Amino acid sequence: MHIETITTHPYNDQNPGTSGLRKKVKVFQQPGYLENFVQAIFDSLDGFTGKTLVLGGDGRYFNRPAIQIIIKMAAANGFGELIIGQGGLLSTPAASHIIRKYNAFGGLILSASHNPGGPDEDFGIKYNVSNGGPAPEKDTNAFYQRSLVIDSYKTAHIEDIDLDRIGTHQIDNLSITIVDPVTDYAELMQSIFDFNLLKQSIGSGYITLLFDAMHAITGPYAKRILVDMLGATPDSVINAEPLEDFGGHHPDPNLAHAQELAERMFGSAPPVFGAASDGDGDRNMITGSHIFVTPSDSLAIMAANAHLIPAYTQGLRGVARSMPTSQAVDRVAACYNIPCYETPTGWKFFGNLLDAGKITLCGEESFGTGSDHVREKDGLWAVLFWLNLIAKKRQSVADIVNEHWQKFGRDIYCRHDYEAVEMDSANGIVEHLRNQLLTLPGQTFGEYTVKYADEFSYEDPIDGSISSNQGIRIGFENGSRIIFRLSGTGTVGATLRIYLERFEADASKHDQDAQMALAELINLAEQFCEIKKRTGRTEPNVVT
Ligand code: VG1
Ligand code: CO
C-alpha cells in the first residue's frame, strides 16, 4: 500500500460543539478541510495501530465521498480493520453498538443529526471512543488544538471501496468489512424487549402505529424491526427511504417538522401510537392518539415503568438528565430511592456514569433517551420501549401519561428556540444575563421569587473533570426554572434556547396547554434576556 503525506494548512474553526464538528457542506468541501480534522483526531489518539475503526453515517449529502476519503486516511494511519455500514449508512446508536460488540478502538460517525442536508446545507463528523460513546471534552479539545497547527495528513493509494456490497476486502494488512447496518442492532433490540408480546399486540390490531423516518437513517431500521420482525403493516413506516437531502426537510422529530405524523396523530381515527426519529436515528418523538409526550415526561415515565421491560426487570441503578431537562425524572428517582444525576447538555456527559454502573437510564429534553445498552441516545429503542409499555400495561399513551401525572404531579414544560441570531446580539444577551446573576436572587416577580441564579458548572463524579459555562439557570422558590443556553450544534449565527418549567401538583389542573400555563414565565424570560427587544423578533422559530 503506497502511503502519501500531503501538506496542508490549518483551519481555525474546527472546534467540535455539543456533538462533533458541524458545518455547511461547502465548508467541508474546502481543500483539506475534512482531511485536516480526521488527521487531527488520529494525531490526538494513541495505540490504534492494527485496531478496528467503525465508520458510517446518516446518508446525507457528502456521506459517500467523505467515507472514501476516511477509508484511505485510516489505512494510511495504520488501522488494521474497518467496519463500515452498507451504503455508508449506520445510525448513531447502531454505530455505538457495533463499536462495543466488536471491541473496536473507536468510530467515526458522519452526521449533522437533525440539521438539514444537501449541497447547501449541513454536514458533520464526530468521533466515538471504545465504549461506543461520544469522545469526552478532553479529547474534543485535543482534536481542536491539533487542528490549529496541523501541517500534513496521510492518505493511502487504494481504490474506492464498493460500499454497497456486503463482504470483506483485504488490502495488505488492512481488512475492510461492509456489514448490514441493521442486523446487529435488531438483535440487540430483541434482547431488550418482549418481541413475542409486541408481535401479538401488533398482529391482533391492539396496537396500531405510525413511524415517521423523515427520509433519514431510521427508515431501514424501522422497516426491518417494526414491519418485518413485529408485523406492523408496511404503511406504518412513512418517509422510509433515506435521502441525501431528507426530502428538503429538517429531520428533526418534533410536531413542527414531523408534520405528516402530527396531522395523522391529531386528525380523525389516529393510530394508537406514533413516533418519529431524526437524521441519525438517536432522537425520538413519542405521540399517542391526540397526545404529544414531552421528552422530559417520556424519560420520567420510562423510568417509572422500566421494571415492566425484560431488560430492566431488576430495576434501575440510577438515572440522569441533562440540566435543562425537566425535573420530572427527579421525582421518580426520589420515589424509587435511586440516584438522579444532572449533567450538561450533550450525550458525552452520560458515558462515565453509564460505564461506572451508576445509572441505567438517561435522557435530554431534546427528544433523546437512552440506557446502558449503548452509549448514545437511541430513537428506535425509545419507540420499542413505549410499544412494550403499551402492550404490557394495556393502556393508551394518554392513560399512561395521565396516570403518571396523577402519581407524581406534572412538570409543565416547553422550550423556545430563536435560531440564526446574529452572533453579537447573542453574546450581548448572554452578557446581559450574566450581569443579573448577582442581583436576581431574592427578587419577586408576581408569584415567582428567585431562589438562585447561576451559570451551570459540572464536576464529573467519576473522573473529576469540570465543565463550566453550561447554561444560565434561574430557579424560583416554587421549583420553577428558566434556563438560557446557546446551542452548540447550529451552523448559522447563534441559536438561543430558552427552557421553561413549572410544577403542577393539582391533578385537576394537569390538562392545560403548556404555553398558557407557562405564560408568566415566558414573559419573565423576555424581561431577563430581552431577546425580542434586542433583535426585533416577535416570536421563537420553534416551540417544543
Ligand atoms: C442539541 C440538543 C442536545 C443534544 C444535541 C445533539 O444540542 O439540545 O440535547 O445532545 O443537540 O443531538 P444544542 O447544543 O444544539 O442544544 V443530535 O441528535 O444533534 O446528535
Ligand atoms: Co441526532
Coordinates of C-alpha atoms and ligand atoms in Angstrom, one line a residue:
M1 CA 0.0 0.0 0.0
H2 CA 1.5 3.3 -1.1
I3 CA 1.1 6.0 1.6
E4 CA 1.4 9.6 0.8
T5 CA 1.9 12.6 3.2
I6 CA 0.1 15.6 1.9
T7 CA 1.0 19.1 3.0
T8 CA -2.0 21.1 4.4
H9 CA -2.8 24.4 6.1
P10 CA -4.8 24.6 9.3
Y11 CA -8.3 26.0 9.5
N12 CA -9.1 27.9 12.7
D13 CA -12.8 26.9 13.1
Q14 CA -12.6 23.1 13.8
N15 CA -13.8 23.3 17.4
P16 CA -16.3 20.5 17.9
G17 CA -19.6 21.6 19.5
T18 CA -22.2 19.7 21.5
S19 CA -22.0 16.7 19.2
G20 CA -19.0 16.8 16.9
L21 CA -17.9 19.2 14.2
R22 CA -20.9 20.6 12.2
K23 CA -20.5 23.0 9.2
K24 CA -22.1 23.7 5.9
V25 CA -21.2 21.1 3.3
K26 CA -19.4 23.8 1.3
V27 CA -17.1 24.4 4.3
F28 CA -16.3 20.6 4.5
Q29 CA -15.6 20.6 0.7
Q30 CA -12.8 23.1 1.0
P31 CA -9.4 21.6 0.2
G32 CA -8.1 19.5 3.1
Y33 CA -10.9 20.6 5.5
L34 CA -12.3 17.1 6.2
E35 CA -8.8 15.6 5.9
N36 CA -7.4 18.0 8.5
F37 CA -10.0 17.3 11.0
V38 CA -9.7 13.5 10.6
Q39 CA -5.9 13.7 10.8
A40 CA -6.2 15.9 13.9
I41 CA -8.3 13.2 15.5
F42 CA -5.9 10.4 14.6
D43 CA -2.9 12.5 15.7
S44 CA -4.6 13.0 19.1
L45 CA -5.2 9.3 19.7
D46 CA -2.7 6.7 20.8
G47 CA -2.4 3.0 20.3
F48 CA -4.8 2.2 17.4
T49 CA -2.3 0.6 15.1
G50 CA -3.8 -2.7 13.9
K51 CA -7.1 -2.0 15.7
T52 CA -10.6 -1.6 14.4
L53 CA -12.4 1.6 13.4
V54 CA -16.2 1.7 12.8
L55 CA -17.4 4.0 10.0
G56 CA -20.8 5.1 8.9
G57 CA -23.2 8.0 8.6
D58 CA -26.8 9.2 8.3
G59 CA -26.6 9.1 4.5
R60 CA -26.8 12.8 4.0
Y61 CA -25.2 14.6 1.0
F62 CA -21.3 14.2 1.1
N63 CA -21.6 11.0 3.2
R64 CA -20.2 8.7 0.5
P65 CA -17.2 10.8 -0.7
A66 CA -16.3 11.5 2.9
I67 CA -16.3 7.8 3.7
Q68 CA -14.0 7.1 0.8
I69 CA -11.6 9.8 2.0
I70 CA -11.6 8.5 5.5
I71 CA -11.0 4.9 4.4
K72 CA -7.8 5.9 2.7
M73 CA -6.7 8.0 5.7
A74 CA -7.5 5.3 8.2
A75 CA -5.5 2.8 6.1
A76 CA -2.5 5.2 5.9
N77 CA -2.6 5.9 9.6
G78 CA -2.4 2.2 10.5
F79 CA -5.8 0.9 11.5
G80 CA -6.0 -2.9 11.0
E81 CA -9.7 -3.2 10.3
L82 CA -12.6 -1.0 9.2
I83 CA -16.2 -2.0 9.8
I84 CA -18.5 0.1 7.5
G85 CA -22.3 0.1 7.2
Q86 CA -23.5 -0.9 3.8
G87 CA -24.1 2.1 1.6
G88 CA -22.0 4.1 4.2
L89 CA -25.0 4.0 6.5
L90 CA -25.1 3.5 10.2
S91 CA -27.5 5.1 12.7
T92 CA -25.7 6.7 15.6
P93 CA -27.0 4.1 18.1
A94 CA -26.1 1.2 15.8
A95 CA -22.6 2.6 15.4
S96 CA -22.3 2.8 19.1
H97 CA -23.4 -0.8 19.4
I98 CA -21.1 -2.1 16.7
I99 CA -18.1 -0.3 18.4
R100 CA -19.0 -2.1 21.6
K101 CA -19.9 -5.5 20.1
Y102 CA -16.7 -5.9 18.0
N103 CA -14.4 -4.2 20.6
A104 CA -13.4 -1.5 18.2
F105 CA -10.9 1.1 19.1
G106 CA -13.5 3.8 18.1
G107 CA -15.7 5.0 15.3
L108 CA -16.3 8.0 13.1
I109 CA -19.9 8.9 12.6
L110 CA -20.8 11.2 9.8
S111 CA -23.9 13.2 10.7
A112 CA -25.3 16.6 11.4
S113 CA -28.2 14.8 13.1
H114 CA -31.3 17.0 13.0
N115 CA -29.8 19.7 10.8
P116 CA -31.0 19.8 7.1
G117 CA -28.9 18.1 4.4
G118 CA -28.0 18.8 0.8
P119 CA -25.2 20.6 -1.1
D120 CA -26.1 23.9 0.6
E121 CA -27.0 22.5 4.0
D122 CA -25.1 20.8 6.8
F123 CA -22.6 18.0 7.3
G124 CA -20.9 16.8 10.4
I125 CA -18.5 14.3 11.9
K126 CA -17.8 13.0 15.3
Y127 CA -15.5 10.6 16.9
N128 CA -16.8 7.9 19.4
V129 CA -14.4 6.2 21.8
S130 CA -14.1 2.5 22.6
N131 CA -17.1 2.4 25.0
G132 CA -19.2 3.4 22.0
G133 CA -19.9 6.9 23.3
P134 CA -19.0 10.4 22.0
A135 CA -15.5 11.5 22.8
P136 CA -15.3 13.3 26.1
E137 CA -14.3 17.0 26.2
K138 CA -10.7 16.4 26.9
D139 CA -10.5 14.5 23.6
T140 CA -12.5 17.0 21.6
N141 CA -10.4 19.8 23.0
A142 CA -7.3 17.9 21.9
F143 CA -8.7 17.5 18.3
Y144 CA -9.3 21.2 18.1
Q145 CA -5.8 22.1 19.4
R146 CA -4.2 19.8 16.9
S147 CA -6.3 21.1 14.1
L148 CA -5.0 24.6 14.7
V149 CA -1.4 23.6 14.0
I150 CA -1.7 20.7 11.6
D151 CA 0.5 20.8 8.6
S152 CA 0.1 17.4 6.8
Y153 CA -2.2 14.4 6.6
K154 CA -1.7 10.9 5.4
T155 CA -3.6 9.0 2.8
A156 CA -3.2 5.7 1.1
H157 CA -3.4 5.0 -2.6
I158 CA -6.2 2.5 -2.7
E159 CA -9.1 2.2 -5.0
D160 CA -12.5 3.4 -3.8
I161 CA -14.3 0.6 -2.0
D162 CA -17.7 -0.6 -3.2
L163 CA -19.8 0.4 -0.2
D164 CA -22.9 -1.4 -1.4
R165 CA -21.6 -4.9 -1.5
I166 CA -21.6 -6.8 1.8
G167 CA -18.3 -8.6 2.4
T168 CA -14.6 -8.2 3.3
H169 CA -11.8 -6.7 1.3
Q170 CA -8.2 -7.4 2.3
I171 CA -5.7 -4.8 1.3
D172 CA -2.2 -5.7 2.7
N173 CA -2.6 -5.6 6.4
L174 CA -6.0 -3.9 6.4
S175 CA -9.3 -5.6 6.3
I176 CA -12.4 -3.7 5.3
T177 CA -15.8 -5.3 6.1
I178 CA -19.0 -3.9 4.8
V179 CA -21.8 -5.0 7.1
D180 CA -25.6 -4.9 7.0
P181 CA -26.3 -1.7 9.1
V182 CA -29.4 -3.2 10.8
T183 CA -28.7 -6.8 11.7
D184 CA -26.6 -6.3 14.9
Y185 CA -28.8 -3.5 16.1
A186 CA -32.0 -5.5 15.5
E187 CA -30.6 -8.4 17.5
L188 CA -29.8 -6.1 20.4
M189 CA -33.3 -4.8 20.4
Q190 CA -34.6 -8.3 20.5
S191 CA -32.5 -9.0 23.6
I192 CA -34.0 -6.0 25.5
F193 CA -37.8 -6.1 24.7
D194 CA -40.5 -8.7 24.6
F195 CA -40.8 -9.2 20.9
N196 CA -43.4 -12.0 21.3
L197 CA -45.7 -9.8 23.2
L198 CA -45.1 -7.0 20.7
K199 CA -45.9 -9.3 17.8
Q200 CA -49.2 -10.4 19.5
S201 CA -50.2 -6.8 20.3
I202 CA -49.4 -5.5 16.8
G203 CA -50.7 -8.7 15.0
S204 CA -54.0 -8.6 16.8
G205 CA -54.5 -5.0 16.0
Y206 CA -54.5 -3.9 19.6
I207 CA -51.6 -1.6 18.8
T208 CA -51.8 0.4 15.5
L209 CA -48.8 2.5 14.9
L210 CA -47.2 5.1 12.6
F211 CA -43.5 5.8 12.5
D212 CA -42.0 8.7 10.5
A213 CA -38.4 8.1 9.5
M214 CA -38.3 11.6 8.0
H215 CA -36.3 10.3 5.0
A216 CA -33.4 9.8 7.3
I217 CA -31.4 6.9 8.6
T218 CA -34.1 5.0 10.6
G219 CA -36.2 4.0 7.6
P220 CA -34.3 0.7 7.0
Y221 CA -34.2 0.0 10.8
A222 CA -37.9 0.7 11.3
K223 CA -38.9 -1.4 8.3
R224 CA -36.8 -4.4 9.4
I225 CA -37.9 -4.2 13.1
L226 CA -41.4 -2.8 13.1
V227 CA -42.6 -4.3 9.8
D228 CA -40.6 -7.5 9.1
M229 CA -40.0 -8.6 12.7
L230 CA -43.0 -7.3 14.6
G231 CA -45.6 -7.5 11.8
A232 CA -46.7 -3.9 11.5
T233 CA -48.3 -3.1 8.2
P234 CA -45.8 -1.7 5.6
D235 CA -47.7 1.6 5.5
S236 CA -46.9 2.0 9.3
V237 CA -43.5 3.4 8.3
I238 CA -43.6 6.6 6.3
N239 CA -40.8 8.6 4.6
A240 CA -38.8 5.4 5.0
E241 CA -36.3 5.9 2.2
P242 CA -33.1 7.7 3.3
L243 CA -32.5 10.7 1.0
E244 CA -29.4 12.9 0.8
D245 CA -31.4 16.0 1.4
F246 CA -34.1 14.4 3.7
G247 CA -36.6 15.4 1.0
G248 CA -35.8 19.0 1.7
H249 CA -37.0 18.9 5.3
H250 CA -35.3 19.2 8.7
P251 CA -35.0 15.6 10.0
D252 CA -35.9 16.9 13.5
P253 CA -38.6 14.9 15.2
N254 CA -40.9 17.5 16.7
L255 CA -44.5 18.5 16.0
A256 CA -43.3 21.3 13.7
H257 CA -41.1 19.2 11.5
A258 CA -42.7 15.8 11.6
Q259 CA -45.8 17.5 10.1
E260 CA -47.4 14.5 8.4
L261 CA -47.2 12.4 11.5
A262 CA -48.6 15.3 13.6
E263 CA -51.5 15.7 11.3
R264 CA -52.4 12.0 11.5
M265 CA -52.0 11.7 15.2
F266 CA -54.2 14.7 15.9
G267 CA -56.6 14.0 13.0
S268 CA -59.6 11.7 12.8
A269 CA -59.1 8.0 13.6
P270 CA -55.4 8.2 14.5
P271 CA -53.3 5.1 15.3
V272 CA -52.7 4.1 19.0
F273 CA -49.1 5.1 18.8
G274 CA -47.0 7.5 16.7
A275 CA -43.3 8.3 16.7
A276 CA -40.5 9.9 14.6
S277 CA -36.8 9.9 14.7
D278 CA -34.1 12.3 13.5
G279 CA -31.3 12.4 10.8
D280 CA -29.0 9.9 12.6
G281 CA -31.6 7.9 14.5
D282 CA -30.7 8.9 18.0
R283 CA -33.7 11.0 18.8
N284 CA -37.4 10.1 19.3
M285 CA -40.7 11.9 19.4
I286 CA -43.5 10.0 21.2
T287 CA -47.1 10.6 20.5
G288 CA -50.4 8.8 21.0
S289 CA -53.9 9.3 19.7
H290 CA -54.3 13.1 20.2
I291 CA -51.4 13.4 22.6
F292 CA -47.8 14.5 22.4
V293 CA -45.5 13.3 25.2
T294 CA -42.8 15.8 26.1
P295 CA -39.4 14.2 26.1
S296 CA -38.9 15.1 29.7
D297 CA -42.1 13.4 30.6
S298 CA -41.2 10.4 28.4
L299 CA -38.0 9.9 30.3
A300 CA -39.8 10.1 33.7
I301 CA -42.5 7.6 32.5
M302 CA -39.9 5.2 31.2
A303 CA -38.0 5.4 34.5
A304 CA -41.2 4.8 36.5
N305 CA -42.2 1.8 34.4
A306 CA -38.8 0.3 33.4
H307 CA -39.3 -2.8 35.5
L308 CA -42.0 -3.9 33.1
I309 CA -39.4 -4.3 30.3
P310 CA -37.5 -7.6 30.2
A311 CA -34.0 -6.0 30.2
Y312 CA -34.8 -3.8 33.2
T313 CA -36.9 -6.1 35.5
Q314 CA -34.2 -5.7 38.2
G315 CA -35.0 -2.0 38.4
L316 CA -32.7 0.9 37.7
R317 CA -29.3 1.7 39.3
G318 CA -29.9 5.3 38.9
V319 CA -31.0 7.9 36.3
A320 CA -29.5 11.0 34.8
R321 CA -30.9 14.0 32.8
S322 CA -29.3 17.0 31.2
M323 CA -29.6 20.2 33.2
P324 CA -32.3 21.8 31.0
T325 CA -34.5 18.7 31.1
S326 CA -37.5 19.0 33.4
Q327 CA -37.3 17.7 36.9
A328 CA -40.0 15.0 36.3
V329 CA -37.5 12.2 36.4
D330 CA -36.1 13.5 39.6
R331 CA -39.5 12.8 41.3
V332 CA -39.4 9.2 40.0
A333 CA -35.9 8.7 41.3
A334 CA -36.8 10.2 44.7
C335 CA -39.9 7.9 44.9
Y336 CA -37.8 4.8 44.0
N337 CA -34.9 5.9 46.1
I338 CA -32.3 5.8 43.4
P339 CA -29.8 8.4 42.5
C340 CA -30.5 11.1 39.9
Y341 CA -27.6 13.0 38.2
E342 CA -27.8 16.3 36.5
T343 CA -25.3 16.7 33.6
P344 CA -24.6 19.4 31.0
T345 CA -26.3 19.1 27.6
G346 CA -24.8 16.5 25.3
W347 CA -24.6 12.7 25.5
K348 CA -20.9 12.7 26.1
F349 CA -21.6 13.5 29.8
F350 CA -23.6 10.4 30.4
G351 CA -20.8 8.0 29.3
N352 CA -18.8 7.9 32.5
L353 CA -22.0 7.4 34.6
L354 CA -23.1 4.5 32.4
D355 CA -19.6 2.9 32.3
A356 CA -19.4 3.1 36.1
G357 CA -22.8 1.5 36.5
K358 CA -24.2 4.5 38.3
I359 CA -27.2 4.9 36.0
T360 CA -29.3 2.7 33.8
L361 CA -31.5 5.3 32.0
C362 CA -30.8 8.8 30.9
G363 CA -32.2 11.5 28.7
E364 CA -32.5 15.0 27.5
E365 CA -35.4 17.4 26.8
S366 CA -34.3 17.5 23.1
F367 CA -36.0 14.2 22.2
G368 CA -33.2 12.0 23.4
T369 CA -33.5 9.0 25.7
G370 CA -31.2 6.0 26.2
S371 CA -29.9 3.3 28.5
D372 CA -26.8 1.3 29.3
H373 CA -27.4 -0.9 26.2
V374 CA -25.3 1.6 24.1
R375 CA -23.5 4.9 24.8
E376 CA -25.7 7.1 22.6
K377 CA -29.3 8.1 22.8
D378 CA -31.4 5.8 20.8
G379 CA -34.5 6.7 18.9
L380 CA -35.9 3.3 17.9
W381 CA -35.1 1.8 21.3
A382 CA -37.3 4.5 22.9
V383 CA -40.1 3.7 20.4
L384 CA -39.9 0.0 21.2
F385 CA -39.8 0.8 25.0
W386 CA -43.1 2.7 24.6
L387 CA -44.6 0.0 22.5
N388 CA -43.6 -2.6 25.0
L389 CA -45.2 -0.5 27.8
I390 CA -48.4 -0.1 25.9
A391 CA -48.6 -3.8 25.2
K392 CA -47.8 -4.7 28.8
K393 CA -49.9 -2.2 30.6
R394 CA -52.7 -2.4 28.1
Q395 CA -53.3 1.3 28.3
S396 CA -53.3 4.1 25.8
V397 CA -50.5 6.6 25.6
A398 CA -52.8 9.2 27.1
D399 CA -53.8 7.0 30.0
I400 CA -50.1 6.2 30.8
V401 CA -49.3 9.9 30.8
N402 CA -52.3 10.9 32.9
E403 CA -51.7 8.1 35.4
H404 CA -48.1 9.2 35.8
W405 CA -49.1 12.9 36.4
Q406 CA -51.6 11.8 39.0
K407 CA -49.0 9.9 40.9
F408 CA -46.0 12.3 40.5
G409 CA -47.5 15.6 39.5
R410 CA -46.9 17.3 36.2
D411 CA -43.8 19.3 35.3
I412 CA -45.3 21.6 32.7
Y413 CA -42.5 22.3 30.2
C414 CA -41.6 23.9 27.0
R415 CA -38.6 25.2 25.0
H416 CA -38.4 28.2 22.8
D417 CA -35.7 28.4 20.1
Y418 CA -34.6 31.6 18.5
E419 CA -32.5 30.5 15.5
A420 CA -29.8 32.2 13.4
V421 CA -29.5 35.2 15.8
E422 CA -26.6 37.4 15.0
M423 CA -23.5 36.4 17.0
D424 CA -23.0 39.8 18.5
S425 CA -26.6 40.0 19.7
A426 CA -26.5 36.6 21.1
N427 CA -23.3 37.3 23.0
G428 CA -24.8 40.6 24.2
I429 CA -27.9 38.7 25.6
V430 CA -25.7 36.2 27.4
E431 CA -23.6 39.1 28.9
H432 CA -26.7 40.9 29.9
L433 CA -28.0 37.7 31.7
R434 CA -24.6 37.2 33.4
N435 CA -24.8 40.7 34.7
Q436 CA -28.0 40.0 36.6
L437 CA -26.9 36.8 38.3
L438 CA -25.8 38.5 41.5
T439 CA -28.8 40.8 41.9
L440 CA -31.7 38.4 40.9
P441 CA -31.8 36.1 44.0
G442 CA -34.4 37.3 46.5
Q443 CA -36.3 39.4 44.0
T444 CA -40.0 38.7 43.5
F445 CA -41.9 38.8 40.2
G446 CA -45.6 38.1 40.6
E447 CA -45.9 34.7 42.1
Y448 CA -42.2 33.9 41.4
T449 CA -39.4 34.6 43.8
V450 CA -35.9 33.9 42.6
K451 CA -34.1 31.4 44.7
Y452 CA -30.9 31.1 42.8
A453 CA -29.4 32.5 39.6
D454 CA -26.1 31.0 38.3
E455 CA -24.2 29.6 35.4
F456 CA -24.2 25.8 35.4
S457 CA -20.9 24.1 36.0
Y458 CA -20.5 20.3 36.2
E459 CA -17.9 18.2 38.0
D460 CA -17.9 14.7 36.6
P461 CA -18.4 12.4 39.6
I462 CA -16.2 9.7 38.0
D463 CA -13.1 11.5 36.6
G464 CA -13.4 14.8 38.4
S465 CA -13.3 16.8 35.2
I466 CA -15.0 20.2 35.3
S467 CA -17.2 21.7 32.5
S468 CA -18.2 25.3 33.0
N469 CA -20.5 27.8 31.3
Q470 CA -23.1 25.1 30.6
G471 CA -26.1 27.4 30.6
I472 CA -27.7 30.1 32.8
R473 CA -30.2 28.9 35.3
I474 CA -32.8 31.0 37.2
G475 CA -34.6 28.9 39.8
F476 CA -37.6 30.0 41.8
E477 CA -38.8 29.3 45.3
N478 CA -41.7 27.2 43.9
G479 CA -39.3 24.9 41.9
S480 CA -39.9 26.6 38.6
R481 CA -37.0 27.3 36.4
I482 CA -36.0 29.3 33.4
I483 CA -32.8 28.3 31.6
F484 CA -30.9 30.0 28.8
R485 CA -28.3 28.3 26.6
L486 CA -26.7 28.9 23.3
S487 CA -26.8 25.9 21.0
G488 CA -23.6 24.1 20.1
T489 CA -24.9 22.3 17.0
G490 CA -26.0 25.1 14.7
T491 CA -24.1 26.3 11.7
V492 CA -25.6 29.8 11.1
G493 CA -25.2 32.5 13.7
A494 CA -26.3 31.6 17.2
T495 CA -29.4 29.8 18.4
L496 CA -30.7 30.9 21.8
R497 CA -32.7 28.2 23.6
I498 CA -35.0 29.2 26.5
Y499 CA -36.2 26.3 28.6
L500 CA -39.3 26.9 30.9
E501 CA -40.7 24.7 33.5
R502 CA -43.3 24.9 36.3
F503 CA -44.5 22.1 38.6
E504 CA -48.3 21.5 39.0
A505 CA -49.3 19.1 41.8
D506 CA -53.0 19.6 41.5
A507 CA -54.4 16.8 39.2
S508 CA -57.4 19.0 38.3
K509 CA -55.0 21.4 36.6
H510 CA -53.0 18.9 34.7
D511 CA -55.0 19.2 31.5
Q512 CA -53.6 22.6 30.5
D513 CA -51.9 23.9 27.4
A514 CA -48.2 24.3 28.3
Q515 CA -47.8 27.7 26.6
M516 CA -50.7 29.1 28.6
A517 CA -49.6 27.6 31.8
L518 CA -46.1 29.0 31.3
A519 CA -47.2 32.4 30.0
E520 CA -46.0 34.3 33.1
L521 CA -42.6 32.5 33.0
I522 CA -42.3 33.2 29.2
N523 CA -42.8 36.9 30.0
L524 CA -40.3 36.8 32.7
A525 CA -37.8 35.1 30.4
E526 CA -38.1 38.0 28.0
Q527 CA -37.7 40.5 30.8
F528 CA -34.4 38.8 31.8
C529 CA -32.9 38.2 28.4
E530 CA -34.5 40.9 26.2
I531 CA -34.2 38.8 23.0
K532 CA -37.3 40.3 21.4
K533 CA -36.3 43.8 22.4
R534 CA -32.7 43.4 21.2
T535 CA -33.3 41.5 17.9
G536 CA -36.8 42.7 16.9
R537 CA -38.0 39.2 16.8
T538 CA -41.6 38.7 17.7
E539 CA -41.7 35.0 18.4
P540 CA -39.4 31.9 18.6
N541 CA -38.7 30.0 15.4
V542 CA -39.5 26.6 17.1
V543 CA -41.5 25.8 20.2
T544 CA -41.2 22.3 21.5
Ligands
VG1_1 C1 -28.7 19.7 20.8 C2 -29.6 19.3 21.9 C3 -28.8 18.3 22.8 C4 -28.3 17.2 22.0 C5 -27.5 17.7 20.8 C6 -27.1 16.6 19.9 O1 -27.6 20.4 21.2 O2 -30.0 20.4 22.7 O3 -29.6 17.9 23.9 O4 -27.5 16.3 22.8 O5 -28.3 18.6 20.1 O6 -28.2 15.8 19.5 P1 -27.6 22.1 21.2 O7 -26.2 22.4 21.7 O8 -27.9 22.5 19.9 O9 -28.6 22.5 22.2 V1 -28.1 15.2 18.0 O10 -29.5 14.2 17.8 O11 -27.9 16.5 17.1 O12 -26.7 14.3 17.9
CO2 CO -29.3 13.0 16.3

